Amino acid sequence: MQTVDYFTPVVDDPFRFGEIAAANALSDIYAMGCEPLIALNIIGFPKELPMDILAKILQGGASKAAEAGIPIVGGHTIEDKEPKYGLVVTAIADIDSVVANAGSRVGDDLILTKPLGSGIVTTAIKNDAASPELIEKISTLMATLNRAAAQAMKTVSPHACTDITGFGLLGHLHEMTLSTGVGAEIYLNQVPVLGEVWDLARQGYIPDGTRSNLKFMADAVVWDPSISEIERLVLCDAQTSGGLLIALAPEQGERLIQALKE
């Protein structure tokens, strides 16, 4: 099994960017309940930038791959107008134990393993509107592997799982429900969101991708009238290296939550 993901910098620190891009690329593997084996670097880099920036990006990626327990065995670099970095990841899995991003059932609980808001926060970072403390918080969150969450998921029998990335919580949830023709009820006060996100969203630091997600979901979501546009945008926020969204029978929910806490 293989997956690939790469993107432009979401933070200024090149080492952190490398960590985040690598963690994001590994997330698809963890969402399927698979074990990564090896990775390849994918790099676009401007000739005008110092090579030590590229070295730090690669060091960040290698650090995160080492944390995942895999080697980076090669890769490919091209000249580009702006930096881009990510990984091709090869994984192994028992085909009968692969968890798909489809198959959720009526009555399932939904468990999300990371708070929302990375799209809004990284937009604020690009506009010099985020504090150093918030930059460190969001960088740590995005660089956190979904490995432990995937290991916790193996203690139960999930019906479906996906990682929350560019299509936001509601976009990826919609994908999870389509194949089995079910719906889902989301209660805003039960969705984990970074506290600083609300102020930044009200100040207008909304990514274009988040606005596009909200428009795309217009015919798929029935909103309670009390949910404001800002709240709708947060639920559709385009994430980078977000958490896992896991659908499972309610009698297994507490067991999974305990495993995640451990």
PDB file of C-alpha atoms in Angstrom:
ATOM      1  CA  MET A   1       0.000   0.000   0.000  1.00  0.00           C
ATOM      2  CA  GLN A   2       1.281   3.472  -0.837  1.00  0.00           C
ATOM      3  CA  THR A   3       0.259   7.081  -0.295  1.00  0.00           C
ATOM      4  CA  VAL A   4       1.735  10.479  -1.144  1.00  0.00           C
ATOM      5  CA  ASP A   5       1.284  13.993   0.213  1.00  0.00           C
ATOM      6  CA  TYR A   6       3.253  17.245   0.060  1.00  0.00           C
ATOM      7  CA  PHE A   7       2.602  20.975   0.377  1.00  0.00           C
ATOM      8  CA  THR A   8       4.098  24.452   0.751  1.00  0.00           C
ATOM      9  CA  PRO A   9       5.284  25.764   4.151  1.00  0.00           C
ATOM     10  CA  VAL A  10       2.635  26.364   6.812  1.00  0.00           C
ATOM     11  CA  VAL A  11       5.123  27.703   9.398  1.00  0.00           C
ATOM     12  CA  ASP A  12       8.327  29.742   9.047  1.00  0.00           C
ATOM     13  CA  ASP A  13      10.653  27.309  10.851  1.00  0.00           C
ATOM     14  CA  PRO A  14      12.036  24.956   8.139  1.00  0.00           C
ATOM     15  CA  PHE A  15      12.711  22.085  10.565  1.00  0.00           C
ATOM     16  CA  ARG A  16       9.161  22.298  11.907  1.00  0.00           C
ATOM     17  CA  PHE A  17       7.820  22.462   8.361  1.00  0.00           C
ATOM     18  CA  GLY A  18       9.668  19.230   7.561  1.00  0.00           C
ATOM     19  CA  GLU A  19       8.221  17.555  10.643  1.00  0.00           C
ATOM     20  CA  ILE A  20       4.671  18.686   9.858  1.00  0.00           C
ATOM     21  CA  ALA A  21       4.825  17.664   6.188  1.00  0.00           C
ATOM     22  CA  ALA A  22       6.144  14.221   7.110  1.00  0.00           C
ATOM     23  CA  ALA A  23       3.540  13.705   9.845  1.00  0.00           C
ATOM     24  CA  ASN A  24       0.805  14.745   7.424  1.00  0.00           C
ATOM     25  CA  ALA A  25       2.021  12.314   4.756  1.00  0.00           C
ATOM     26  CA  LEU A  26       2.034   9.445   7.238  1.00  0.00           C
ATOM     27  CA  SER A  27      -1.535  10.140   8.398  1.00  0.00           C
ATOM     28  CA  ASP A  28      -3.287   8.302   5.550  1.00  0.00           C
ATOM     29  CA  ILE A  29      -1.389   5.152   6.493  1.00  0.00           C
ATOM     30  CA  TYR A  30      -2.348   5.425  10.159  1.00  0.00           C
ATOM     31  CA  ALA A  31      -5.990   6.155   9.289  1.00  0.00           C
ATOM     32  CA  MET A  32      -6.159   2.814   7.463  1.00  0.00           C
ATOM     33  CA  GLY A  33      -4.719   0.953  10.437  1.00  0.00           C
ATOM     34  CA  CYS A  34      -1.555   0.094   8.500  1.00  0.00           C
ATOM     35  CA  GLU A  35       2.137   0.067   9.457  1.00  0.00           C
ATOM     36  CA  PRO A  36       4.522   2.287   7.449  1.00  0.00           C
ATOM     37  CA  LEU A  37       7.671   0.567   6.108  1.00  0.00           C
ATOM     38  CA  ILE A  38       9.724   3.102   4.131  1.00  0.00           C
ATOM     39  CA  ALA A  39       9.397   6.593   2.691  1.00  0.00           C
ATOM     40  CA  LEU A  40      10.728   8.715  -0.183  1.00  0.00           C
ATOM     41  CA  ASN A  41      11.224  12.484  -0.089  1.00  0.00           C
ATOM     42  CA  ILE A  42       9.444  14.741  -2.604  1.00  0.00           C
ATOM     43  CA  ILE A  43      11.002  18.203  -2.783  1.00  0.00           C
ATOM     44  CA  GLY A  44      10.543  21.401  -4.752  1.00  0.00           C
ATOM     45  CA  PHE A  45      13.033  24.121  -3.871  1.00  0.00           C
ATOM     46  CA  PRO A  46      13.930  27.588  -5.252  1.00  0.00           C
ATOM     47  CA  LYS A  47      17.556  28.037  -6.298  1.00  0.00           C
ATOM     48  CA  GLU A  48      17.534  31.500  -4.677  1.00  0.00           C
ATOM     49  CA  LEU A  49      17.146  30.141  -1.144  1.00  0.00           C
ATOM     50  CA  PRO A  50      20.112  28.986   0.969  1.00  0.00           C
ATOM     51  CA  MET A  51      20.698  25.260   0.928  1.00  0.00           C
ATOM     52  CA  ASP A  52      20.803  25.124   4.710  1.00  0.00           C
ATOM     53  CA  ILE A  53      17.038  25.799   4.667  1.00  0.00           C
ATOM     54  CA  LEU A  54      16.553  22.690   2.540  1.00  0.00           C
ATOM     55  CA  ALA A  55      18.825  20.752   4.883  1.00  0.00           C
ATOM     56  CA  LYS A  56      16.692  21.750   7.881  1.00  0.00           C
ATOM     57  CA  ILE A  57      13.464  20.753   6.082  1.00  0.00           C
ATOM     58  CA  LEU A  58      14.949  17.336   5.337  1.00  0.00           C
ATOM     59  CA  GLN A  59      16.206  16.987   8.910  1.00  0.00           C
ATOM     60  CA  GLY A  60      12.700  17.674  10.182  1.00  0.00           C
ATOM     61  CA  GLY A  61      11.226  15.059   7.869  1.00  0.00           C
ATOM     62  CA  ALA A  62      13.888  12.514   8.817  1.00  0.00           C
ATOM     63  CA  SER A  63      13.256  13.162  12.521  1.00  0.00           C
ATOM     64  CA  LYS A  64       9.558  12.457  12.155  1.00  0.00           C
ATOM     65  CA  ALA A  65      10.191   9.366  10.014  1.00  0.00           C
ATOM     66  CA  ALA A  66      12.556   8.074  12.710  1.00  0.00           C
ATOM     67  CA  GLU A  67       9.817   8.634  15.299  1.00  0.00           C
ATOM     68  CA  ALA A  68       7.524   6.558  13.079  1.00  0.00           C
ATOM     69  CA  GLY A  69      10.189   3.847  12.999  1.00  0.00           C
ATOM     70  CA  ILE A  70      10.884   3.959   9.256  1.00  0.00           C
ATOM     71  CA  PRO A  71      13.819   4.976   7.031  1.00  0.00           C
ATOM     72  CA  ILE A  72      13.696   7.540   4.225  1.00  0.00           C
ATOM     73  CA  VAL A  73      15.458   5.590   1.479  1.00  0.00           C
ATOM     74  CA  GLY A  74      15.676   8.228  -1.259  1.00  0.00           C
ATOM     75  CA  GLY A  75      13.552  10.728  -3.127  1.00  0.00           C
ATOM     76  CA  HIS A  76      13.558  13.343  -5.864  1.00  0.00           C
ATOM     77  CA  THR A  77      14.119  17.102  -5.987  1.00  0.00           C
ATOM     78  CA  ILE A  78      13.136  19.676  -8.607  1.00  0.00           C
ATOM     79  CA  GLU A  79      13.693  23.416  -8.860  1.00  0.00           C
ATOM     80  CA  ASP A  80      10.498  25.275  -7.996  1.00  0.00           C
ATOM     81  CA  LYS A  81       9.338  28.849  -7.332  1.00  0.00           C
ATOM     82  CA  GLU A  82       8.495  28.092  -3.692  1.00  0.00           C
ATOM     83  CA  PRO A  83       9.465  25.296  -1.294  1.00  0.00           C
ATOM     84  CA  LYS A  84       7.385  22.125  -1.312  1.00  0.00           C
ATOM     85  CA  TYR A  85       8.002  19.023   0.755  1.00  0.00           C
ATOM     86  CA  GLY A  86       6.347  15.733   1.543  1.00  0.00           C
ATOM     87  CA  LEU A  87       6.703  11.969   1.446  1.00  0.00           C
ATOM     88  CA  VAL A  88       5.710   8.923  -0.537  1.00  0.00           C
ATOM     89  CA  VAL A  89       5.020   6.282   2.121  1.00  0.00           C
ATOM     90  CA  THR A  90       4.929   2.536   1.538  1.00  0.00           C
ATOM     91  CA  ALA A  91       3.077   0.466   4.132  1.00  0.00           C
ATOM     92  CA  ILE A  92       2.096  -3.105   4.886  1.00  0.00           C
ATOM     93  CA  ALA A  93      -1.223  -4.365   6.203  1.00  0.00           C
ATOM     94  CA  ASP A  94      -3.334  -7.458   6.607  1.00  0.00           C
ATOM     95  CA  ILE A  95      -5.975  -6.796   3.962  1.00  0.00           C
ATOM     96  CA  ASP A  96      -8.714  -8.031   6.294  1.00  0.00           C
ATOM     97  CA  SER A  97      -7.774  -5.497   8.959  1.00  0.00           C
ATOM     98  CA  VAL A  98      -7.528  -2.378   6.769  1.00  0.00           C
ATOM     99  CA  VAL A  99      -9.905   0.359   7.964  1.00  0.00           C
ATOM    100  CA  ALA A 100     -11.580   2.232   5.108  1.00  0.00           C
ATOM    101  CA  ASN A 101     -12.849   5.814   5.070  1.00  0.00           C
ATOM    102  CA  ALA A 102     -16.294   4.367   4.364  1.00  0.00           C
ATOM    103  CA  GLY A 103     -18.577   2.008   6.245  1.00  0.00           C
ATOM    104  CA  SER A 104     -19.985   4.059   9.123  1.00  0.00           C
ATOM    105  CA  ARG A 105     -23.256   2.671  10.504  1.00  0.00           C
ATOM    106  CA  VAL A 106     -26.439   3.938  12.119  1.00  0.00           C
ATOM    107  CA  GLY A 107     -25.852   4.515  15.830  1.00  0.00           C
ATOM    108  CA  ASP A 108     -22.055   4.816  15.607  1.00  0.00           C
ATOM    109  CA  ASP A 109     -20.147   7.120  17.905  1.00  0.00           C
ATOM    110  CA  LEU A 110     -17.685   9.542  16.324  1.00  0.00           C
ATOM    111  CA  ILE A 111     -14.355  10.237  18.018  1.00  0.00           C
ATOM    112  CA  LEU A 112     -11.946  12.964  16.865  1.00  0.00           C
ATOM    113  CA  THR A 113      -8.358  12.780  18.129  1.00  0.00           C
ATOM    114  CA  LYS A 114      -7.075  16.336  17.502  1.00  0.00           C
ATOM    115  CA  PRO A 115      -8.749  19.737  17.904  1.00  0.00           C
ATOM    116  CA  LEU A 116      -9.725  21.793  14.865  1.00  0.00           C
ATOM    117  CA  GLY A 117      -8.285  25.132  13.799  1.00  0.00           C
ATOM    118  CA  SER A 118      -4.936  24.602  12.088  1.00  0.00           C
ATOM    119  CA  GLY A 119      -6.086  26.192   8.818  1.00  0.00           C
ATOM    120  CA  ILE A 120      -7.219  29.373  10.544  1.00  0.00           C
ATOM    121  CA  VAL A 121      -4.114  29.546  12.755  1.00  0.00           C
ATOM    122  CA  THR A 122      -1.655  29.018   9.887  1.00  0.00           C
ATOM    123  CA  THR A 123      -3.457  31.756   7.936  1.00  0.00           C
ATOM    124  CA  ALA A 124      -2.940  34.043  10.932  1.00  0.00           C
ATOM    125  CA  ILE A 125       0.746  33.041  11.009  1.00  0.00           C
ATOM    126  CA  LYS A 126       1.123  34.077   7.363  1.00  0.00           C
ATOM    127  CA  ASN A 127      -0.351  37.466   8.298  1.00  0.00           C
ATOM    128  CA  ASP A 128       1.861  37.932  11.391  1.00  0.00           C
ATOM    129  CA  ALA A 129      -1.203  37.744  13.628  1.00  0.00           C
ATOM    130  CA  ALA A 130      -0.297  34.705  15.763  1.00  0.00           C
ATOM    131  CA  SER A 131       1.628  34.872  19.038  1.00  0.00           C
ATOM    132  CA  PRO A 132       4.851  32.862  19.472  1.00  0.00           C
ATOM    133  CA  GLU A 133       3.024  30.701  22.025  1.00  0.00           C
ATOM    134  CA  LEU A 134       0.234  29.898  19.564  1.00  0.00           C
ATOM    135  CA  ILE A 135       2.744  29.178  16.777  1.00  0.00           C
ATOM    136  CA  GLU A 136       4.496  26.679  19.047  1.00  0.00           C
ATOM    137  CA  LYS A 137       1.189  25.116  20.083  1.00  0.00           C
ATOM    138  CA  ILE A 138      -0.098  24.646  16.533  1.00  0.00           C
ATOM    139  CA  SER A 139       3.310  23.476  15.272  1.00  0.00           C
ATOM    140  CA  THR A 140       3.456  20.799  17.961  1.00  0.00           C
ATOM    141  CA  LEU A 141      -0.115  19.740  17.200  1.00  0.00           C
ATOM    142  CA  MET A 142       0.474  19.436  13.443  1.00  0.00           C
ATOM    143  CA  ALA A 143       3.801  17.628  13.943  1.00  0.00           C
ATOM    144  CA  THR A 144       2.212  15.049  16.254  1.00  0.00           C
ATOM    145  CA  LEU A 145       1.980  11.688  14.520  1.00  0.00           C
ATOM    146  CA  ASN A 146      -1.355   9.873  14.419  1.00  0.00           C
ATOM    147  CA  ARG A 147       0.607   6.726  15.257  1.00  0.00           C
ATOM    148  CA  ALA A 148      -0.539   6.492  18.887  1.00  0.00           C
ATOM    149  CA  ALA A 149      -4.155   7.149  17.868  1.00  0.00           C
ATOM    150  CA  ALA A 150      -3.899   4.374  15.272  1.00  0.00           C
ATOM    151  CA  GLN A 151      -2.482   1.999  17.879  1.00  0.00           C
ATOM    152  CA  ALA A 152      -5.344   2.841  20.225  1.00  0.00           C
ATOM    153  CA  MET A 153      -7.804   2.199  17.383  1.00  0.00           C
ATOM    154  CA  LYS A 154      -6.510  -1.401  17.168  1.00  0.00           C
ATOM    155  CA  THR A 155      -7.958  -2.106  20.620  1.00  0.00           C
ATOM    156  CA  VAL A 156     -11.485  -1.816  19.152  1.00  0.00           C
ATOM    157  CA  SER A 157     -13.263  -2.708  15.899  1.00  0.00           C
ATOM    158  CA  PRO A 158     -13.873   0.572  14.035  1.00  0.00           C
ATOM    159  CA  HIS A 159     -16.365   0.662  11.204  1.00  0.00           C
ATOM    160  CA  ALA A 160     -14.604   3.542   9.416  1.00  0.00           C
ATOM    161  CA  CYS A 161     -11.771   6.019   9.885  1.00  0.00           C
ATOM    162  CA  THR A 162     -10.288   8.989   8.052  1.00  0.00           C
ATOM    163  CA  ASP A 163      -7.724  11.648   8.827  1.00  0.00           C
ATOM    164  CA  ILE A 164      -9.013  15.225   8.855  1.00  0.00           C
ATOM    165  CA  THR A 165      -7.069  17.294   6.332  1.00  0.00           C
ATOM    166  CA  GLY A 166      -7.950  19.654   3.481  1.00  0.00           C
ATOM    167  CA  PHE A 167     -11.704  19.022   3.289  1.00  0.00           C
ATOM    168  CA  GLY A 168     -12.235  19.848   6.967  1.00  0.00           C
ATOM    169  CA  LEU A 169     -14.191  17.906   9.572  1.00  0.00           C
ATOM    170  CA  LEU A 170     -17.531  18.042   7.768  1.00  0.00           C
ATOM    171  CA  GLY A 171     -16.091  17.301   4.329  1.00  0.00           C
ATOM    172  CA  HIS A 172     -14.259  14.184   5.486  1.00  0.00           C
ATOM    173  CA  LEU A 173     -17.232  13.089   7.611  1.00  0.00           C
ATOM    174  CA  HIS A 174     -19.489  13.453   4.568  1.00  0.00           C
ATOM    175  CA  GLU A 175     -17.141  11.126   2.673  1.00  0.00           C
ATOM    176  CA  MET A 176     -17.345   8.599   5.524  1.00  0.00           C
ATOM    177  CA  THR A 177     -21.135   8.517   5.460  1.00  0.00           C
ATOM    178  CA  LEU A 178     -21.814   8.434   1.701  1.00  0.00           C
ATOM    179  CA  SER A 179     -21.039   4.776   0.996  1.00  0.00           C
ATOM    180  CA  THR A 180     -23.514   3.449   3.555  1.00  0.00           C
ATOM    181  CA  GLY A 181     -26.122   6.152   3.019  1.00  0.00           C
ATOM    182  CA  VAL A 182     -26.207   7.300   6.628  1.00  0.00           C
ATOM    183  CA  GLY A 183     -26.205  10.769   8.121  1.00  0.00           C
ATOM    184  CA  ALA A 184     -24.406  12.190  11.137  1.00  0.00           C
ATOM    185  CA  GLU A 185     -25.354  14.601  13.907  1.00  0.00           C
ATOM    186  CA  ILE A 186     -22.602  16.977  15.061  1.00  0.00           C
ATOM    187  CA  TYR A 187     -22.959  19.005  18.257  1.00  0.00           C
ATOM    188  CA  LEU A 188     -20.733  22.069  18.172  1.00  0.00           C
ATOM    189  CA  ASN A 189     -20.092  22.050  21.926  1.00  0.00           C
ATOM    190  CA  GLN A 190     -18.695  18.515  21.681  1.00  0.00           C
ATOM    191  CA  VAL A 191     -16.199  19.285  18.885  1.00  0.00           C
ATOM    192  CA  PRO A 192     -12.653  20.015  20.135  1.00  0.00           C
ATOM    193  CA  VAL A 193     -11.411  23.383  18.828  1.00  0.00           C
ATOM    194  CA  LEU A 194      -8.282  25.317  19.806  1.00  0.00           C
ATOM    195  CA  GLY A 195      -9.516  28.186  21.978  1.00  0.00           C
ATOM    196  CA  GLU A 196      -7.555  30.884  20.136  1.00  0.00           C
ATOM    197  CA  VAL A 197      -9.231  29.963  16.842  1.00  0.00           C
ATOM    198  CA  TRP A 198     -12.509  31.728  17.571  1.00  0.00           C
ATOM    199  CA  ASP A 199     -10.961  35.207  17.893  1.00  0.00           C
ATOM    200  CA  LEU A 200      -8.780  34.707  14.818  1.00  0.00           C
ATOM    201  CA  ALA A 201     -11.773  33.544  12.779  1.00  0.00           C
ATOM    202  CA  ARG A 202     -13.797  36.581  13.851  1.00  0.00           C
ATOM    203  CA  GLN A 203     -10.869  38.769  12.769  1.00  0.00           C
ATOM    204  CA  GLY A 204     -11.121  37.263   9.276  1.00  0.00           C
ATOM    205  CA  TYR A 205      -8.148  34.888   9.147  1.00  0.00           C
ATOM    206  CA  ILE A 206     -10.042  32.309   7.124  1.00  0.00           C
ATOM    207  CA  PRO A 207      -8.221  30.251   4.443  1.00  0.00           C
ATOM    208  CA  ASP A 208      -9.683  30.175   0.939  1.00  0.00           C
ATOM    209  CA  GLY A 209      -9.878  26.387   1.231  1.00  0.00           C
ATOM    210  CA  THR A 210     -12.064  26.678   4.329  1.00  0.00           C
ATOM    211  CA  ARG A 211     -14.502  29.002   2.539  1.00  0.00           C
ATOM    212  CA  SER A 212     -14.549  26.605  -0.425  1.00  0.00           C
ATOM    213  CA  ASN A 213     -15.303  23.698   1.897  1.00  0.00           C
ATOM    214  CA  LEU A 214     -18.285  25.530   3.381  1.00  0.00           C
ATOM    215  CA  LYS A 215     -19.667  26.258  -0.095  1.00  0.00           C
ATOM    216  CA  PHE A 216     -19.086  22.659  -1.208  1.00  0.00           C
ATOM    217  CA  MET A 217     -21.015  21.328   1.794  1.00  0.00           C
ATOM    218  CA  ALA A 218     -23.982  23.692   1.290  1.00  0.00           C
ATOM    219  CA  ASP A 219     -26.329  20.971   0.009  1.00  0.00           C
ATOM    220  CA  ALA A 220     -25.047  18.261   2.347  1.00  0.00           C
ATOM    221  CA  VAL A 221     -25.487  19.921   5.754  1.00  0.00           C
ATOM    222  CA  VAL A 222     -28.671  20.949   7.558  1.00  0.00           C
ATOM    223  CA  TRP A 223     -27.524  23.707   9.912  1.00  0.00           C
ATOM    224  CA  ASP A 224     -29.282  24.625  13.106  1.00  0.00           C
ATOM    225  CA  PRO A 225     -30.173  28.326  12.744  1.00  0.00           C
ATOM    226  CA  SER A 226     -28.234  29.108  15.927  1.00  0.00           C
ATOM    227  CA  ILE A 227     -24.921  28.085  14.323  1.00  0.00           C
ATOM    228  CA  SER A 228     -23.174  31.256  13.104  1.00  0.00           C
ATOM    229  CA  GLU A 229     -21.184  31.575   9.898  1.00  0.00           C
ATOM    230  CA  ILE A 230     -17.938  31.704  11.900  1.00  0.00           C
ATOM    231  CA  GLU A 231     -18.876  28.449  13.658  1.00  0.00           C
ATOM    232  CA  ARG A 232     -19.739  26.858  10.318  1.00  0.00           C
ATOM    233  CA  LEU A 233     -16.375  27.917   8.914  1.00  0.00           C
ATOM    234  CA  VAL A 234     -14.535  26.372  11.876  1.00  0.00           C
ATOM    235  CA  LEU A 235     -16.345  23.064  11.331  1.00  0.00           C
ATOM    236  CA  CYS A 236     -15.233  23.223   7.679  1.00  0.00           C
ATOM    237  CA  ASP A 237     -11.706  24.514   8.387  1.00  0.00           C
ATOM    238  CA  ALA A 238      -9.128  23.013   6.026  1.00  0.00           C
ATOM    239  CA  GLN A 239      -6.721  21.180   8.331  1.00  0.00           C
ATOM    240  CA  THR A 240      -3.049  20.328   7.991  1.00  0.00           C
ATOM    241  CA  SER A 241      -2.050  17.061   9.685  1.00  0.00           C
ATOM    242  CA  GLY A 242      -5.324  16.860  11.584  1.00  0.00           C
ATOM    243  CA  GLY A 243      -6.472  14.031  13.803  1.00  0.00           C
ATOM    244  CA  LEU A 244      -8.239  10.777  13.074  1.00  0.00           C
ATOM    245  CA  LEU A 245     -12.044  10.658  12.905  1.00  0.00           C
ATOM    246  CA  ILE A 246     -13.170   7.202  13.974  1.00  0.00           C
ATOM    247  CA  ALA A 247     -16.676   5.717  13.666  1.00  0.00           C
ATOM    248  CA  LEU A 248     -17.434   2.747  15.908  1.00  0.00           C
ATOM    249  CA  ALA A 249     -20.199   1.050  17.863  1.00  0.00           C
ATOM    250  CA  PRO A 250     -21.154   3.050  20.975  1.00  0.00           C
ATOM    251  CA  GLU A 251     -20.375   0.181  23.339  1.00  0.00           C
ATOM    252  CA  GLN A 252     -16.730   0.426  22.218  1.00  0.00           C
ATOM    253  CA  GLY A 253     -16.457   4.205  22.507  1.00  0.00           C
ATOM    254  CA  GLU A 254     -15.369   4.383  26.139  1.00  0.00           C
ATOM    255  CA  ARG A 255     -12.767   1.667  25.586  1.00  0.00           C
ATOM    256  CA  LEU A 256     -11.253   3.645  22.704  1.00  0.00           C
ATOM    257  CA  ILE A 257     -11.265   6.895  24.694  1.00  0.00           C
ATOM    258  CA  GLN A 258      -9.436   5.167  27.542  1.00  0.00           C
ATOM    259  CA  ALA A 259      -6.873   3.721  25.119  1.00  0.00           C
ATOM    260  CA  LEU A 260      -6.356   7.174  23.589  1.00  0.00           C
ATOM    261  CA  LYS A 261      -5.833   8.725  27.014  1.00  0.00           C
ATOM    262  CA  GLU A 262      -3.256   6.056  27.873  1.00  0.00           C
TER     263      GLU A 262
END
